[in-house]
Amino acid sequence: MELMVLLNALVTRLLFVLHSLIGVWRVTAVKKEPKYWLLALLNLLLCLETGLTLKFKQGRGYKWFSPAIFLYLICIVPSLWLLEIHHGTQYCGNEPGAVQVNVSNQDFNQSRESSHGSEGTDHHIIQTAKVFVNQLSTICETVWTLALHQTFLLLLVIGRWLLPIGVEITRDQLSQLLLMFVGTAADILEFASETLDIEDVRKNYALINAILAVWTWSMLQFPLDLAVQHIGCKSSSPARRIPSLLLCRYSAELWNIGVSLFIQDGPFFIVRSILMGHFRIFNQMLVFFTAKNILVVTLQLYRLAVITLDFRATVLQKSRKGEVCCCPCEPYEARAHATGHQENEMKEFVPLPPKEESQAPSEDH
């Protein structure tokens, strides 16, 4: 096993565990109930996945799916749910927060002077850590929740970049996937922060749960790598069905369209439409992003129509010429299978070389 592959696999999963533990700590501090520390047990799944990956895959990733990203979602999403639900009763201004930070800085300087003058270095480090934790605890809860959301999405992209890739995905495909994840993460963060910050939404408990459910549903696209990979075609017979050939040829494009329509822009548009149509909630940003979702959904449907018409024209053109419609996903196997019959037929027409007449030995009787 390569050292860098092992190091990347372990460091990335360690970052996932630390971030999820910070989320559990914040839930415990907000709820003031130690039982919420049980959420930290979810990290055992990530530890189990780490051991299995190191044993069976030598630290490298899987094809089309990232178990580490999926288990990280399982570890951190419940904490964010609890913080957002509790967020409805949290209100804090800028001035009290600033006063608390100044007081904690003063305490930090006093503890530093006292520990420097009387006790050793170890005690000084412990005191500094305690003061630092206390200072973090004084930060407004809304700021904490937003910071966890932001670092969560950033860590998804960075973690996917650091995780070792498998043999099925190339560096070029990984770069495309990361660029897509950056734009997707920005849209998801905007959806959560923009809708949950509305005052009328915060008063409706069922509406908060619905928005968080859609937000969680949109997160399920991060463990999947189908957006940059083509599905292989095992069969290349001319009688292969048209939908299978279409899926084989445009698998990555169709996956992008499906994600936009059913996982991200489509559900976001439905939620925003319900907020404006049923609950009569209107503001400038809500109207703008609703129009953006409508535009994206329309363009994705237009792209689907263009792909379908282009594929149909290609199939008709090849059928008129009598050519075998092979899938471009695996050109070597398809072409080898398609040209195999032609080579067998050509062998029948290849003239055989003339046989040399064997001279019969003279008979002496």
XYZ file of C-alpha atoms in Angstrom:
365
model
C 0.000 0.000 0.000
C 1.365 3.402 -0.979
C 2.172 5.742 1.874
C 0.382 8.770 0.371
C -2.763 6.763 -0.328
C -2.821 5.545 3.277
C -2.136 9.039 4.632
C -4.868 10.696 2.535
C -7.405 8.030 3.448
C -6.748 8.354 7.183
C -6.433 12.161 7.342
C -9.644 12.743 5.412
C -11.674 10.414 7.600
C -10.112 11.946 10.701
C -11.324 15.385 9.552
C -14.802 13.954 9.060
C -14.829 12.508 12.586
C -13.542 15.716 14.202
C -16.096 17.882 12.435
C -18.971 15.575 13.386
C -17.783 15.585 17.019
C -17.811 19.393 16.996
C -21.411 19.257 15.802
C -22.330 16.837 18.613
C -20.601 19.090 21.135
C -22.632 22.074 19.970
C -25.883 20.112 20.217
C -24.996 19.031 23.758
C -24.082 22.603 24.742
C -27.296 24.025 23.280
C -29.651 21.364 24.606
C -27.761 21.114 27.922
C -28.381 17.370 28.029
C -25.457 14.890 28.055
C -27.549 12.204 26.337
C -26.898 13.855 22.975
C -23.309 12.658 23.187
C -24.734 9.341 21.996
C -24.764 10.856 18.502
C -20.984 10.459 18.564
C -21.479 6.692 18.304
C -22.398 7.178 14.644
C -18.703 7.731 13.990
C -18.138 4.038 14.675
C -19.640 3.360 11.251
C -17.012 5.580 9.676
C -14.269 3.810 11.634
C -15.582 0.439 10.454
C -15.648 1.647 6.860
C -12.057 2.855 7.213
C -10.871 -0.557 8.334
C -12.722 -2.390 5.557
C -11.446 0.020 2.904
C -7.856 -0.339 4.046
C -8.159 -4.121 4.100
C -10.016 -4.853 0.862
C -9.338 -1.768 -1.302
C -5.891 -0.760 0.014
C -7.289 2.662 0.896
C -8.610 3.496 -2.568
C -12.153 4.486 -3.483
C -14.994 2.536 -5.013
C -16.665 2.861 -8.388
C -19.598 5.296 -8.639
C -20.003 5.601 -4.853
C -18.030 6.960 -1.872
C -18.962 5.195 1.398
C -16.835 7.632 3.441
C -18.819 10.660 2.199
C -22.122 8.859 2.780
C -21.237 7.872 6.349
C -19.980 11.395 7.035
C -23.429 12.653 6.040
C -24.996 10.193 8.475
C -22.721 11.471 11.269
C -23.177 15.233 10.808
C -26.706 15.701 9.421
C -28.566 14.767 12.680
C -26.569 17.379 14.610
C -27.382 20.074 12.053
C -31.062 19.109 12.192
C -31.140 19.539 15.969
C -29.306 22.857 15.814
C -31.637 24.243 13.152
C -34.747 23.153 15.052
C -33.439 24.676 18.283
C -32.360 27.736 16.323
C -35.943 29.002 16.349
C -35.699 30.013 20.021
C -32.247 31.587 19.763
C -31.953 35.350 19.310
C -28.803 37.330 19.943
C -27.526 40.736 18.972
C -24.143 41.986 17.923
C -23.333 44.090 20.982
C -23.727 41.374 23.670
C -21.624 39.004 21.607
C -18.878 41.591 21.259
C -18.904 42.253 25.018
C -18.595 38.546 25.768
C -15.663 38.168 23.398
C -13.861 41.121 25.010
C -14.356 39.669 28.471
C -13.045 36.298 27.357
C -9.989 37.982 25.835
C -9.330 39.687 29.145
C -9.637 36.366 30.942
C -7.270 34.865 28.433
C -4.615 37.502 29.144
C -5.024 37.138 32.911
C -4.734 33.352 32.816
C -1.695 33.667 30.571
C 0.083 36.001 33.000
C -0.781 33.935 36.072
C 0.260 30.651 34.524
C 3.474 32.164 33.186
C 4.483 33.511 36.545
C 3.579 30.668 38.860
C 3.230 27.320 37.100
C 4.829 25.349 34.320
C 4.291 25.125 30.608
C 1.860 22.191 30.759
C -0.535 24.019 33.005
C -0.252 27.067 30.782
C -1.318 25.040 27.724
C -4.280 23.522 29.597
C -5.439 26.918 30.816
C -5.106 28.378 27.348
C -7.200 25.561 25.883
C -9.917 26.045 28.519
C -10.107 29.763 27.895
C -10.214 29.201 24.149
C -13.116 26.758 24.497
C -14.976 29.164 26.769
C -14.449 31.924 24.251
C -15.910 29.770 21.482
C -18.909 28.981 23.663
C -19.778 32.677 23.958
C -20.256 33.034 20.201
C -23.861 33.518 19.135
C -25.672 30.273 18.358
C -26.829 31.471 14.942
C -23.212 32.131 13.982
C -22.233 28.653 15.182
C -24.952 26.958 13.135
C -24.094 28.876 9.971
C -20.388 28.151 10.466
C -21.102 24.424 10.792
C -23.132 24.542 7.576
C -20.335 26.306 5.721
C -17.519 24.111 6.992
C -19.655 21.027 6.336
C -20.053 21.833 2.648
C -16.428 22.915 2.264
C -15.248 19.715 3.915
C -17.362 17.658 1.509
C -15.511 19.145 -1.463
C -12.063 19.087 0.147
C -12.600 15.595 1.496
C -13.654 14.273 -1.900
C -10.486 15.832 -3.315
C -8.230 14.271 -0.680
C -9.807 10.825 -0.725
C -7.821 8.369 -2.877
C -9.548 7.658 -6.172
C -10.157 4.203 -7.574
C -8.969 2.796 -10.862
C -12.362 3.475 -12.473
C -12.137 7.294 -12.253
C -9.431 9.487 -13.783
C -7.935 12.758 -12.578
C -9.774 14.632 -15.300
C -13.102 13.196 -14.177
C -12.282 14.018 -10.553
C -11.557 17.653 -11.428
C -14.885 17.915 -13.245
C -16.663 16.371 -10.271
C -15.059 18.799 -7.807
C -16.045 21.816 -9.901
C -19.618 20.548 -9.966
C -19.562 20.024 -6.201
C -18.443 23.615 -5.585
C -21.413 25.045 -7.469
C -23.789 22.515 -5.919
C -22.582 23.295 -2.388
C -23.099 27.036 -2.933
C -26.679 26.479 -4.129
C -27.501 24.183 -1.212
C -26.060 26.615 1.357
C -28.014 29.457 -0.181
C -31.236 27.422 -0.095
C -30.865 26.478 3.578
C -29.762 29.888 4.834
C -32.159 31.941 2.698
C -35.316 29.971 3.507
C -34.669 29.191 7.170
C -33.798 32.808 7.979
C -37.311 33.967 7.091
C -39.161 34.935 10.268
C -42.483 33.398 9.187
C -40.742 30.122 8.425
C -39.183 29.994 11.895
C -42.660 30.141 13.452
C -43.829 27.038 11.575
C -42.310 23.829 12.961
C -43.654 21.608 10.165
C -42.279 23.937 7.500
C -38.824 23.831 9.095
C -38.879 20.027 9.003
C -39.961 20.041 5.352
C -37.143 22.401 4.354
C -34.588 20.333 6.268
C -35.905 17.161 4.610
C -35.398 18.677 1.146
C -31.967 19.910 2.214
C -31.027 16.405 3.369
C -32.347 14.908 0.127
C -30.145 17.260 -1.899
C -27.074 16.063 0.034
C -27.403 12.534 -1.334
C -25.759 13.531 -4.616
C -22.344 14.042 -3.007
C -21.460 10.350 -2.442
C -22.207 9.516 -6.104
C -19.742 9.861 -8.995
C -22.115 9.062 -11.873
C -22.004 12.641 -13.147
C -18.591 12.111 -14.773
C -18.603 8.396 -15.565
C -20.184 6.470 -18.395
C -22.016 3.229 -17.807
C -20.319 0.412 -19.670
C -22.164 -1.475 -22.405
C -21.653 -5.187 -22.161
C -23.895 -6.001 -25.097
C -23.369 -4.556 -28.594
C -25.876 -6.487 -30.661
C -27.854 -4.522 -33.259
C -31.095 -5.580 -31.582
C -30.217 -3.732 -28.355
C -33.066 -1.536 -27.166
C -32.978 2.162 -27.902
C -33.327 3.357 -24.233
C -30.370 1.184 -23.229
C -28.237 2.614 -26.009
C -29.288 6.149 -25.039
C -28.357 5.526 -21.410
C -25.049 4.012 -22.493
C -24.068 6.918 -24.713
C -25.272 9.850 -22.554
C -25.129 8.353 -19.052
C -23.214 11.262 -17.477
C -25.406 13.927 -19.115
C -28.604 12.124 -18.171
C -27.417 11.794 -14.582
C -26.754 15.550 -14.404
C -30.231 16.249 -15.737
C -31.790 13.819 -13.266
C -29.940 15.365 -10.316
C -31.062 18.844 -11.292
C -34.709 17.877 -11.833
C -35.300 15.449 -8.971
C -32.654 16.148 -6.309
C -31.720 19.825 -6.427
C -33.394 22.492 -8.578
C -36.736 20.711 -8.889
C -37.313 20.238 -5.124
C -35.936 23.720 -4.391
C -38.409 25.225 -6.858
C -41.313 23.315 -5.275
C -40.418 24.514 -1.764
C -40.041 28.136 -2.830
C -43.269 27.995 -4.817
C -45.128 26.703 -1.735
C -43.643 29.496 0.379
C -44.836 32.139 -2.060
C -48.113 30.559 -3.187
C -49.505 28.996 -0.019
C -47.837 30.873 2.824
C -47.736 34.244 1.020
C -44.066 34.823 1.846
C -42.396 37.243 -0.552
C -39.011 38.908 -0.584
C -36.608 39.948 -3.285
C -34.122 37.088 -2.871
C -36.845 34.434 -2.694
C -38.369 35.622 -5.952
C -34.965 35.803 -7.639
C -33.895 32.288 -6.689
C -37.298 30.900 -7.627
C -36.871 32.405 -11.091
C -33.377 30.919 -11.200
C -34.740 27.441 -10.410
C -37.376 27.801 -13.125
C -34.705 28.785 -15.643
C -32.421 25.885 -14.700
C -35.245 23.327 -14.898
C -36.302 24.677 -18.294
C -32.757 24.532 -19.635
C -32.321 20.976 -18.360
C -35.513 19.868 -20.117
C -34.290 21.604 -23.276
C -30.976 19.775 -22.971
C -32.824 16.464 -22.584
C -34.812 17.154 -25.745
C -31.640 18.023 -27.678
C -29.913 14.817 -26.567
C -32.917 12.689 -27.480
C -33.292 14.228 -30.946
C -29.579 13.969 -31.657
C -29.494 10.309 -30.647
C -32.591 9.558 -32.714
C -31.037 11.163 -35.786
C -27.838 9.168 -35.292
C -29.724 5.881 -34.990
C -31.791 6.574 -38.108
C -28.726 7.548 -40.116
C -26.857 4.389 -39.166
C -29.875 2.179 -39.786
C -30.213 3.544 -43.316
C -26.579 2.816 -44.043
C -26.895 -0.649 -42.579
C -24.249 -0.016 -39.940
C -24.180 -1.581 -36.512
C -25.060 0.968 -33.837
C -22.388 0.429 -31.244
C -22.135 2.182 -27.953
C -19.140 4.549 -27.698
C -18.642 3.686 -24.031
C -16.612 0.592 -24.847
C -15.580 1.007 -28.465
C -13.035 -1.775 -28.473
C -15.409 -4.547 -27.437
C -18.245 -3.253 -29.579
C -16.165 -2.823 -32.681
C -14.401 -6.110 -32.184
C -17.732 -7.881 -31.870
C -19.211 -6.002 -34.809
C -16.261 -6.598 -37.092
C -15.828 -10.205 -36.072
C -18.604 -11.388 -38.388
C -17.186 -9.362 -41.253
C -13.772 -10.960 -40.843
C -15.328 -14.433 -40.833
C -17.227 -13.637 -44.023
C -14.129 -12.258 -45.739
C -12.240 -15.425 -44.996
C -14.593 -17.319 -47.295
C -13.624 -15.176 -50.277
C -9.872 -15.135 -49.731
C -8.299 -17.337 -52.451
C -6.201 -20.115 -51.127
C -2.593 -20.307 -52.321
C -1.983 -22.973 -55.005
C -0.712 -26.200 -53.648
C 2.605 -27.433 -54.981
C 2.254 -30.590 -56.992
C 4.102 -33.316 -55.292
C 6.218 -35.326 -57.689
C 5.386 -38.972 -57.444
C 8.465 -41.187 -57.091
C 9.369 -43.132 -60.156
C 8.352 -46.714 -60.076
C 10.944 -49.199 -61.234
C 9.430 -52.539 -61.904
